[in-house]
Amino acid sequence: MLLGMTTSLSATNKKDSLILNRIFEYQKTHTEYIDSLKDQVYAKIRYHVDKRNSILWLIPSMYVMAKDPRDYIRESYSKVLFKNAHDYDINSQVLSGTIRGNRTAMPTLLDYMTPNIYDIALYDGHMLSPFNKCNRRYYRYSQKLQSDGTTRLDFHPKNYNTQLLNGYAIVETSTGRIIRTILNGEFDMLTFRTEISQGTEGGRSIMPSRCTTAATFRFVGNRITALFDANYHCDKTLPDSITNTSSRELMDQVRPTQLSEADKLIYEAYDIKHRQDSLVQAQDTTPKKQRLLKRIFWDTIGDNLITPISAESEDASFSMSPIINPLYLSYSHDRGVRYKMRFRSRYRFSTYRYLTLNPTFGYTFKDHQFYFTAPLRMTYNPKRNGYAEVVFGNGNRISNSSVMDVINKEHQDTINFDNTDMDKFKDQIFSVTNNIMLFDWFDIETGFIYHRRTAINKDLMRQYDMPTEYRSFAPTIGFKFLPWLNRGPLISIDYERGIKGINKSDLEYERWEVDAQWKKKIPGLRVLNLRAGGGLYTNKKDNLFVDFANFRDENLPEGWDDDWSGNFQLLGSRVYNESDYYIRGNISYESPMMAATWIPYLGKYIEKERFYLSGVLLERSRPYFELGYGFTNRYISVGAFASFKNTHFERIGVEVEFELFRRW
């Protein structure tokens, strides 16, 4: 009997493997037909607000549903160009709906517009597809042969996680072509059920022909349901000149399906409300100036308090992060609470010439200091990465114990400067650079950088006859090598030489740095980050400052996806400016499912995990190491780090970044 059960189980596994291998092979042989595929897509989202409270006013993109109607509709007609199976551009041409200003509510739903069920990630960087060979180890499968020559393939996760799905697919048994699939999942505040019908021929057979998603959003007593329907291969083609045009009349002409009765009722209620508001406004006796101020406050300031501010024309565009923006609020034990805002603008002179201004502003509550950097870049040859850039900012505060060493030497004594900020300076920076790609694997950057460093404690500096201000002017040259193109590390070499006498510059030095970075993407949404480098000062005659470009304290880090992998989280800020040389190395490994996945209840909501190992060798210091573990989910990213000098434990620290509604 046991032998019979074993034989039956083995036969079932072989059948499951057979149909899965056919699915994998079908995707492999048809992917090439997607290149340069064009499509017209009609999408409709209908929203219903089941429950809401005042918290809804503070959620990005949901502000528009915090009052008045409970039912909304939004339609779009877009042109999609598939560069390949993994890369596509969506150009929204016509918009219509009842949401004020045709804003996008629940923007994460748009990710469900073009799912690629054969790719590693179904959507943009998340949700591991059960139909990709690399993800096979995360799922359990079972199949049942149908009477019509198809096979029903059921799947569910081996360990429940927010990056995994359950459901089933109807597969053409003889070829492995997926005809239709149902996907159930939960990600980023949304519980969803998606039904996808695939195309029938060529490259279109591995792309959806229709996609319907029923989603529910729940957060602190708020509940909103949405029905998203996308139709592909629409017949009507619009001129490229039509972009983001709000017009219900034009939408009526291109809409491939009839509106449902529920859709029509939403539009009718919206039209009645719009006419009533117009009548009330016409009868309003409130002074025009007062009405204008009220409208500006509620529609402009109130609307953009928690949502991004943006505008776009044919040649210009700009955007600014919300005034209240938890995404840019972070905390660490050493640096305290930090907050920042971003502004992005662009003006296009021609197809290959455009100007960008992308300043970042920030404030550290522990140091009570405002930071900013404002890079103005003129791109004149994007194909060769050709640009000229001017950057102005106030940089990080820089520490330098050499100032105290000079004072102690002159006074033949050791003076205690604790808690005096004697070694701290404010740093204003102005730089001009030009970059050009000479070959596909080689860039060269030239320019100069000017520093004006001002003592924080000027009175104490004057007391000991020390300058309160230091200036430096330094021409720079940098080389970037990518010898293996996108299959290897990016190597950079930088040289900077300080010259006296230019605009009161009084520091002379030479700085060399070499850096190599490699972000290796591994199937299954895994990433291996590697970084190694070193730097040293030569010809350092009278330079009191050590300020490396690739080894520095960052008061306003970029967060999980950027600086966490290449920085030292627990290294004191003064240490960066004490050594004339450094040799560093950083390694991190990221995966959607590692250790925390196995923890009951908690593991279900972990989106990504990461391990860190970093080390640096400095002058007059033992080797310093950091070992860390971090995870990110829909609410926060957390990293816990332990530091060591040689093999001796030093301390533990935590880094926290808010992730709540990052995709919203």
JSON list of C-alpha atoms in Angstrom, two decimals, residues 406-574:
[
{"chain": "A", "resi": 406, "resn": "VAL", "atom": "CA", "xyz": [47.28, 73.52, 16.30]},
{"chain": "A", "resi": 407, "resn": "ILE", "atom": "CA", "xyz": [46.01, 75.45, 19.34]},
{"chain": "A", "resi": 408, "resn": "ASN", "atom": "CA", "xyz": [47.46, 72.98, 21.83]},
{"chain": "A", "resi": 409, "resn": "LYS", "atom": "CA", "xyz": [50.82, 73.01, 20.03]},
{"chain": "A", "resi": 410, "resn": "GLU", "atom": "CA", "xyz": [51.06, 76.80, 20.06]},
{"chain": "A", "resi": 411, "resn": "HIS", "atom": "CA", "xyz": [50.10, 77.06, 23.74]},
{"chain": "A", "resi": 412, "resn": "GLN", "atom": "CA", "xyz": [52.30, 74.13, 24.82]},
{"chain": "A", "resi": 413, "resn": "ASP", "atom": "CA", "xyz": [49.38, 72.65, 26.75]},
{"chain": "A", "resi": 414, "resn": "THR", "atom": "CA", "xyz": [46.38, 70.36, 26.39]},
{"chain": "A", "resi": 415, "resn": "ILE", "atom": "CA", "xyz": [43.18, 72.36, 26.53]},
{"chain": "A", "resi": 416, "resn": "ASN", "atom": "CA", "xyz": [39.85, 70.66, 27.12]},
{"chain": "A", "resi": 417, "resn": "PHE", "atom": "CA", "xyz": [37.43, 71.76, 24.40]},
{"chain": "A", "resi": 418, "resn": "ASP", "atom": "CA", "xyz": [34.64, 69.31, 25.27]},
{"chain": "A", "resi": 419, "resn": "ASN", "atom": "CA", "xyz": [31.13, 70.60, 24.51]},
{"chain": "A", "resi": 420, "resn": "THR", "atom": "CA", "xyz": [32.49, 73.73, 22.84]},
{"chain": "A", "resi": 421, "resn": "ASP", "atom": "CA", "xyz": [31.95, 72.77, 19.16]},
{"chain": "A", "resi": 422, "resn": "MET", "atom": "CA", "xyz": [35.50, 73.99, 18.66]},
{"chain": "A", "resi": 423, "resn": "ASP", "atom": "CA", "xyz": [36.16, 71.43, 15.92]},
{"chain": "A", "resi": 424, "resn": "LYS", "atom": "CA", "xyz": [32.89, 71.92, 14.00]},
{"chain": "A", "resi": 425, "resn": "PHE", "atom": "CA", "xyz": [32.46, 74.04, 10.90]},
{"chain": "A", "resi": 426, "resn": "LYS", "atom": "CA", "xyz": [29.58, 74.93, 8.61]},
{"chain": "A", "resi": 427, "resn": "ASP", "atom": "CA", "xyz": [30.37, 74.16, 4.99]},
{"chain": "A", "resi": 428, "resn": "GLN", "atom": "CA", "xyz": [29.08, 76.09, 1.98]},
{"chain": "A", "resi": 429, "resn": "ILE", "atom": "CA", "xyz": [29.83, 74.37, -1.34]},
{"chain": "A", "resi": 430, "resn": "PHE", "atom": "CA", "xyz": [29.86, 75.62, -4.92]},
{"chain": "A", "resi": 431, "resn": "SER", "atom": "CA", "xyz": [30.92, 73.34, -7.77]},
{"chain": "A", "resi": 432, "resn": "VAL", "atom": "CA", "xyz": [30.94, 73.40, -11.57]},
{"chain": "A", "resi": 433, "resn": "THR", "atom": "CA", "xyz": [31.42, 70.18, -13.56]},
{"chain": "A", "resi": 434, "resn": "ASN", "atom": "CA", "xyz": [31.13, 68.90, -17.10]},
{"chain": "A", "resi": 435, "resn": "ASN", "atom": "CA", "xyz": [30.65, 65.23, -17.98]},
{"chain": "A", "resi": 436, "resn": "ILE", "atom": "CA", "xyz": [30.89, 63.43, -21.32]},
{"chain": "A", "resi": 437, "resn": "MET", "atom": "CA", "xyz": [30.89, 59.78, -22.32]},
{"chain": "A", "resi": 438, "resn": "LEU", "atom": "CA", "xyz": [33.81, 59.20, -24.66]},
{"chain": "A", "resi": 439, "resn": "PHE", "atom": "CA", "xyz": [32.99, 55.51, -25.14]},
{"chain": "A", "resi": 440, "resn": "ASP", "atom": "CA", "xyz": [30.11, 53.32, -24.01]},
{"chain": "A", "resi": 441, "resn": "TRP", "atom": "CA", "xyz": [32.26, 52.16, -21.10]},
{"chain": "A", "resi": 442, "resn": "PHE", "atom": "CA", "xyz": [34.16, 55.37, -20.25]},
{"chain": "A", "resi": 443, "resn": "ASP", "atom": "CA", "xyz": [33.06, 58.78, -18.87]},
{"chain": "A", "resi": 444, "resn": "ILE", "atom": "CA", "xyz": [35.25, 61.76, -18.00]},
{"chain": "A", "resi": 445, "resn": "GLU", "atom": "CA", "xyz": [34.21, 64.57, -15.65]},
{"chain": "A", "resi": 446, "resn": "THR", "atom": "CA", "xyz": [36.11, 67.83, -15.15]},
{"chain": "A", "resi": 447, "resn": "GLY", "atom": "CA", "xyz": [35.45, 70.97, -13.14]},
{"chain": "A", "resi": 448, "resn": "PHE", "atom": "CA", "xyz": [36.20, 72.66, -9.84]},
{"chain": "A", "resi": 449, "resn": "ILE", "atom": "CA", "xyz": [34.81, 72.77, -6.30]},
{"chain": "A", "resi": 450, "resn": "TYR", "atom": "CA", "xyz": [34.89, 75.69, -3.87]},
{"chain": "A", "resi": 451, "resn": "HIS", "atom": "CA", "xyz": [34.40, 75.37, -0.08]},
{"chain": "A", "resi": 452, "resn": "ARG", "atom": "CA", "xyz": [33.78, 78.09, 2.46]},
{"chain": "A", "resi": 453, "resn": "ARG", "atom": "CA", "xyz": [34.00, 76.60, 5.95]},
{"chain": "A", "resi": 454, "resn": "THR", "atom": "CA", "xyz": [32.93, 78.80, 8.86]},
{"chain": "A", "resi": 455, "resn": "ALA", "atom": "CA", "xyz": [33.53, 77.99, 12.53]},
{"chain": "A", "resi": 456, "resn": "ILE", "atom": "CA", "xyz": [30.44, 77.40, 14.65]},
{"chain": "A", "resi": 457, "resn": "ASN", "atom": "CA", "xyz": [32.14, 78.81, 17.79]},
{"chain": "A", "resi": 458, "resn": "LYS", "atom": "CA", "xyz": [33.71, 81.95, 16.33]},
{"chain": "A", "resi": 459, "resn": "ASP", "atom": "CA", "xyz": [34.33, 83.64, 19.67]},
{"chain": "A", "resi": 460, "resn": "LEU", "atom": "CA", "xyz": [36.47, 80.79, 20.98]},
{"chain": "A", "resi": 461, "resn": "MET", "atom": "CA", "xyz": [38.43, 80.67, 17.72]},
{"chain": "A", "resi": 462, "resn": "ARG", "atom": "CA", "xyz": [39.20, 84.41, 18.00]},
{"chain": "A", "resi": 463, "resn": "GLN", "atom": "CA", "xyz": [40.24, 83.92, 21.62]},
{"chain": "A", "resi": 464, "resn": "TYR", "atom": "CA", "xyz": [43.06, 81.64, 20.49]},
{"chain": "A", "resi": 465, "resn": "ASP", "atom": "CA", "xyz": [43.95, 83.73, 17.43]},
{"chain": "A", "resi": 466, "resn": "MET", "atom": "CA", "xyz": [42.62, 81.15, 14.99]},
{"chain": "A", "resi": 467, "resn": "PRO", "atom": "CA", "xyz": [40.84, 82.01, 11.74]},
{"chain": "A", "resi": 468, "resn": "THR", "atom": "CA", "xyz": [37.05, 81.76, 11.86]},
{"chain": "A", "resi": 469, "resn": "GLU", "atom": "CA", "xyz": [36.85, 80.92, 8.18]},
{"chain": "A", "resi": 470, "resn": "TYR", "atom": "CA", "xyz": [38.75, 78.68, 5.76]},
{"chain": "A", "resi": 471, "resn": "ARG", "atom": "CA", "xyz": [38.34, 78.62, 1.99]},
{"chain": "A", "resi": 472, "resn": "SER", "atom": "CA", "xyz": [39.53, 76.18, -0.63]},
{"chain": "A", "resi": 473, "resn": "PHE", "atom": "CA", "xyz": [39.47, 76.11, -4.41]},
{"chain": "A", "resi": 474, "resn": "ALA", "atom": "CA", "xyz": [40.23, 72.84, -6.18]},
{"chain": "A", "resi": 475, "resn": "PRO", "atom": "CA", "xyz": [40.10, 71.74, -9.82]},
{"chain": "A", "resi": 476, "resn": "THR", "atom": "CA", "xyz": [38.79, 68.18, -10.13]},
{"chain": "A", "resi": 477, "resn": "ILE", "atom": "CA", "xyz": [38.90, 65.40, -12.68]},
{"chain": "A", "resi": 478, "resn": "GLY", "atom": "CA", "xyz": [37.12, 62.07, -12.55]},
{"chain": "A", "resi": 479, "resn": "PHE", "atom": "CA", "xyz": [36.99, 58.93, -14.67]},
{"chain": "A", "resi": 480, "resn": "LYS", "atom": "CA", "xyz": [34.22, 56.32, -14.70]},
{"chain": "A", "resi": 481, "resn": "PHE", "atom": "CA", "xyz": [34.79, 52.90, -16.20]},
{"chain": "A", "resi": 482, "resn": "LEU", "atom": "CA", "xyz": [32.18, 50.29, -17.02]},
{"chain": "A", "resi": 483, "resn": "PRO", "atom": "CA", "xyz": [34.39, 47.71, -18.79]},
{"chain": "A", "resi": 484, "resn": "TRP", "atom": "CA", "xyz": [31.78, 44.95, -18.67]},
{"chain": "A", "resi": 485, "resn": "LEU", "atom": "CA", "xyz": [28.93, 47.34, -19.52]},
{"chain": "A", "resi": 486, "resn": "ASN", "atom": "CA", "xyz": [25.94, 46.34, -17.37]},
{"chain": "A", "resi": 487, "resn": "ARG", "atom": "CA", "xyz": [27.39, 42.98, -16.36]},
{"chain": "A", "resi": 488, "resn": "GLY", "atom": "CA", "xyz": [30.05, 44.22, -13.97]},
{"chain": "A", "resi": 489, "resn": "PRO", "atom": "CA", "xyz": [30.99, 46.94, -11.47]},
{"chain": "A", "resi": 490, "resn": "LEU", "atom": "CA", "xyz": [31.19, 50.67, -12.10]},
{"chain": "A", "resi": 491, "resn": "ILE", "atom": "CA", "xyz": [34.73, 51.84, -11.32]},
{"chain": "A", "resi": 492, "resn": "SER", "atom": "CA", "xyz": [35.50, 55.50, -10.64]},
{"chain": "A", "resi": 493, "resn": "ILE", "atom": "CA", "xyz": [38.75, 57.40, -10.07]},
{"chain": "A", "resi": 494, "resn": "ASP", "atom": "CA", "xyz": [38.67, 60.97, -8.69]},
{"chain": "A", "resi": 495, "resn": "TYR", "atom": "CA", "xyz": [41.44, 63.52, -8.24]},
{"chain": "A", "resi": 496, "resn": "GLU", "atom": "CA", "xyz": [41.18, 66.93, -6.56]},
{"chain": "A", "resi": 497, "resn": "ARG", "atom": "CA", "xyz": [43.95, 69.51, -6.00]},
{"chain": "A", "resi": 498, "resn": "GLY", "atom": "CA", "xyz": [43.58, 72.53, -3.74]},
{"chain": "A", "resi": 499, "resn": "ILE", "atom": "CA", "xyz": [45.21, 75.75, -4.99]},
{"chain": "A", "resi": 500, "resn": "LYS", "atom": "CA", "xyz": [45.88, 78.82, -2.86]},
{"chain": "A", "resi": 501, "resn": "GLY", "atom": "CA", "xyz": [45.10, 82.38, -3.80]},
{"chain": "A", "resi": 502, "resn": "ILE", "atom": "CA", "xyz": [41.93, 81.97, -5.87]},
{"chain": "A", "resi": 503, "resn": "ASN", "atom": "CA", "xyz": [39.04, 83.93, -4.33]},
{"chain": "A", "resi": 504, "resn": "LYS", "atom": "CA", "xyz": [40.77, 83.98, -0.90]},
{"chain": "A", "resi": 505, "resn": "SER", "atom": "CA", "xyz": [41.45, 80.22, -0.91]},
{"chain": "A", "resi": 506, "resn": "ASP", "atom": "CA", "xyz": [44.10, 79.38, 1.72]},
{"chain": "A", "resi": 507, "resn": "LEU", "atom": "CA", "xyz": [44.36, 75.57, 1.67]},
{"chain": "A", "resi": 508, "resn": "GLU", "atom": "CA", "xyz": [46.67, 73.43, -0.43]},
{"chain": "A", "resi": 509, "resn": "TYR", "atom": "CA", "xyz": [46.24, 69.66, -0.79]},
{"chain": "A", "resi": 510, "resn": "GLU", "atom": "CA", "xyz": [45.75, 66.70, -3.13]},
{"chain": "A", "resi": 511, "resn": "ARG", "atom": "CA", "xyz": [43.03, 64.05, -2.78]},
{"chain": "A", "resi": 512, "resn": "TRP", "atom": "CA", "xyz": [42.79, 60.72, -4.61]},
{"chain": "A", "resi": 513, "resn": "GLU", "atom": "CA", "xyz": [39.90, 58.26, -4.47]},
{"chain": "A", "resi": 514, "resn": "VAL", "atom": "CA", "xyz": [39.03, 54.98, -6.17]},
{"chain": "A", "resi": 515, "resn": "ASP", "atom": "CA", "xyz": [35.60, 53.40, -5.87]},
{"chain": "A", "resi": 516, "resn": "ALA", "atom": "CA", "xyz": [33.88, 50.33, -7.35]},
{"chain": "A", "resi": 517, "resn": "GLN", "atom": "CA", "xyz": [30.15, 49.58, -7.05]},
{"chain": "A", "resi": 518, "resn": "TRP", "atom": "CA", "xyz": [28.15, 46.65, -8.37]},
{"chain": "A", "resi": 519, "resn": "LYS", "atom": "CA", "xyz": [24.45, 46.05, -7.96]},
{"chain": "A", "resi": 520, "resn": "LYS", "atom": "CA", "xyz": [23.91, 42.48, -9.12]},
{"chain": "A", "resi": 521, "resn": "LYS", "atom": "CA", "xyz": [20.28, 41.52, -9.64]},
{"chain": "A", "resi": 522, "resn": "ILE", "atom": "CA", "xyz": [19.55, 37.85, -9.00]},
{"chain": "A", "resi": 523, "resn": "PRO", "atom": "CA", "xyz": [16.34, 36.08, -10.13]},
{"chain": "A", "resi": 524, "resn": "GLY", "atom": "CA", "xyz": [13.59, 36.12, -7.53]},
{"chain": "A", "resi": 525, "resn": "LEU", "atom": "CA", "xyz": [13.79, 39.88, -6.75]},
{"chain": "A", "resi": 526, "resn": "ARG", "atom": "CA", "xyz": [17.11, 39.29, -4.98]},
{"chain": "A", "resi": 527, "resn": "VAL", "atom": "CA", "xyz": [19.94, 41.82, -5.10]},
{"chain": "A", "resi": 528, "resn": "LEU", "atom": "CA", "xyz": [23.62, 41.59, -4.17]},
{"chain": "A", "resi": 529, "resn": "ASN", "atom": "CA", "xyz": [25.21, 44.99, -3.49]},
{"chain": "A", "resi": 530, "resn": "LEU", "atom": "CA", "xyz": [29.02, 45.16, -3.51]},
{"chain": "A", "resi": 531, "resn": "ARG", "atom": "CA", "xyz": [31.16, 48.22, -2.90]},
{"chain": "A", "resi": 532, "resn": "ALA", "atom": "CA", "xyz": [34.90, 48.65, -2.34]},
{"chain": "A", "resi": 533, "resn": "GLY", "atom": "CA", "xyz": [37.21, 51.62, -2.46]},
{"chain": "A", "resi": 534, "resn": "GLY", "atom": "CA", "xyz": [39.83, 53.77, -0.87]},
{"chain": "A", "resi": 535, "resn": "GLY", "atom": "CA", "xyz": [41.15, 57.29, -0.70]},
{"chain": "A", "resi": 536, "resn": "LEU", "atom": "CA", "xyz": [44.11, 59.29, 0.59]},
{"chain": "A", "resi": 537, "resn": "TYR", "atom": "CA", "xyz": [45.40, 62.83, 0.91]},
{"chain": "A", "resi": 538, "resn": "THR", "atom": "CA", "xyz": [48.82, 63.67, -0.50]},
{"chain": "A", "resi": 539, "resn": "ASN", "atom": "CA", "xyz": [50.78, 66.94, -0.50]},
{"chain": "A", "resi": 540, "resn": "LYS", "atom": "CA", "xyz": [48.80, 67.93, 2.56]},
{"chain": "A", "resi": 541, "resn": "LYS", "atom": "CA", "xyz": [50.80, 70.96, 3.66]},
{"chain": "A", "resi": 542, "resn": "ASP", "atom": "CA", "xyz": [48.34, 73.04, 5.61]},
{"chain": "A", "resi": 543, "resn": "ASN", "atom": "CA", "xyz": [44.90, 71.58, 4.95]},
{"chain": "A", "resi": 544, "resn": "LEU", "atom": "CA", "xyz": [43.03, 71.29, 8.22]},
{"chain": "A", "resi": 545, "resn": "PHE", "atom": "CA", "xyz": [40.13, 69.43, 6.65]},
{"chain": "A", "resi": 546, "resn": "VAL", "atom": "CA", "xyz": [39.72, 65.82, 5.51]},
{"chain": "A", "resi": 547, "resn": "ASP", "atom": "CA", "xyz": [36.66, 65.66, 3.25]},
{"chain": "A", "resi": 548, "resn": "PHE", "atom": "CA", "xyz": [36.35, 62.56, 1.06]},
{"chain": "A", "resi": 549, "resn": "ALA", "atom": "CA", "xyz": [33.72, 62.33, -1.68]},
{"chain": "A", "resi": 550, "resn": "ASN", "atom": "CA", "xyz": [32.93, 58.60, -1.29]},
{"chain": "A", "resi": 551, "resn": "PHE", "atom": "CA", "xyz": [33.47, 58.24, 2.46]},
{"chain": "A", "resi": 552, "resn": "ARG", "atom": "CA", "xyz": [31.46, 60.84, 4.34]},
{"chain": "A", "resi": 553, "resn": "ASP", "atom": "CA", "xyz": [28.75, 61.27, 6.93]},
{"chain": "A", "resi": 554, "resn": "GLU", "atom": "CA", "xyz": [25.32, 61.71, 5.32]},
{"chain": "A", "resi": 555, "resn": "ASN", "atom": "CA", "xyz": [22.88, 63.70, 7.43]},
{"chain": "A", "resi": 556, "resn": "LEU", "atom": "CA", "xyz": [20.08, 63.18, 4.90]},
{"chain": "A", "resi": 557, "resn": "PRO", "atom": "CA", "xyz": [20.44, 59.62, 3.56]},
{"chain": "A", "resi": 558, "resn": "GLU", "atom": "CA", "xyz": [18.37, 58.35, 0.67]},
{"chain": "A", "resi": 559, "resn": "GLY", "atom": "CA", "xyz": [16.90, 55.37, 2.51]},
{"chain": "A", "resi": 560, "resn": "TRP", "atom": "CA", "xyz": [16.59, 51.64, 2.01]},
{"chain": "A", "resi": 561, "resn": "ASP", "atom": "CA", "xyz": [17.14, 51.52, -1.74]},
{"chain": "A", "resi": 562, "resn": "ASP", "atom": "CA", "xyz": [20.23, 53.73, -1.77]},
{"chain": "A", "resi": 563, "resn": "ASP", "atom": "CA", "xyz": [22.55, 54.70, 1.06]},
{"chain": "A", "resi": 564, "resn": "TRP", "atom": "CA", "xyz": [21.80, 51.90, 3.50]},
{"chain": "A", "resi": 565, "resn": "SER", "atom": "CA", "xyz": [23.90, 49.51, 1.44]},
{"chain": "A", "resi": 566, "resn": "GLY", "atom": "CA", "xyz": [26.95, 51.72, 1.00]},
{"chain": "A", "resi": 567, "resn": "ASN", "atom": "CA", "xyz": [27.27, 53.62, 4.28]},
{"chain": "A", "resi": 568, "resn": "PHE", "atom": "CA", "xyz": [28.32, 52.97, 7.85]},
{"chain": "A", "resi": 569, "resn": "GLN", "atom": "CA", "xyz": [25.37, 53.48, 10.16]},
{"chain": "A", "resi": 570, "resn": "LEU", "atom": "CA", "xyz": [27.15, 53.59, 13.55]},
{"chain": "A", "resi": 571, "resn": "LEU", "atom": "CA", "xyz": [30.43, 55.27, 12.67]},
{"chain": "A", "resi": 572, "resn": "GLY", "atom": "CA", "xyz": [30.79, 58.58, 14.51]},
{"chain": "A", "resi": 573, "resn": "SER", "atom": "CA", "xyz": [30.61, 61.70, 12.34]},
{"chain": "A", "resi": 574, "resn": "ARG", "atom": "CA", "xyz": [34.05, 62.93, 13.48]}
]
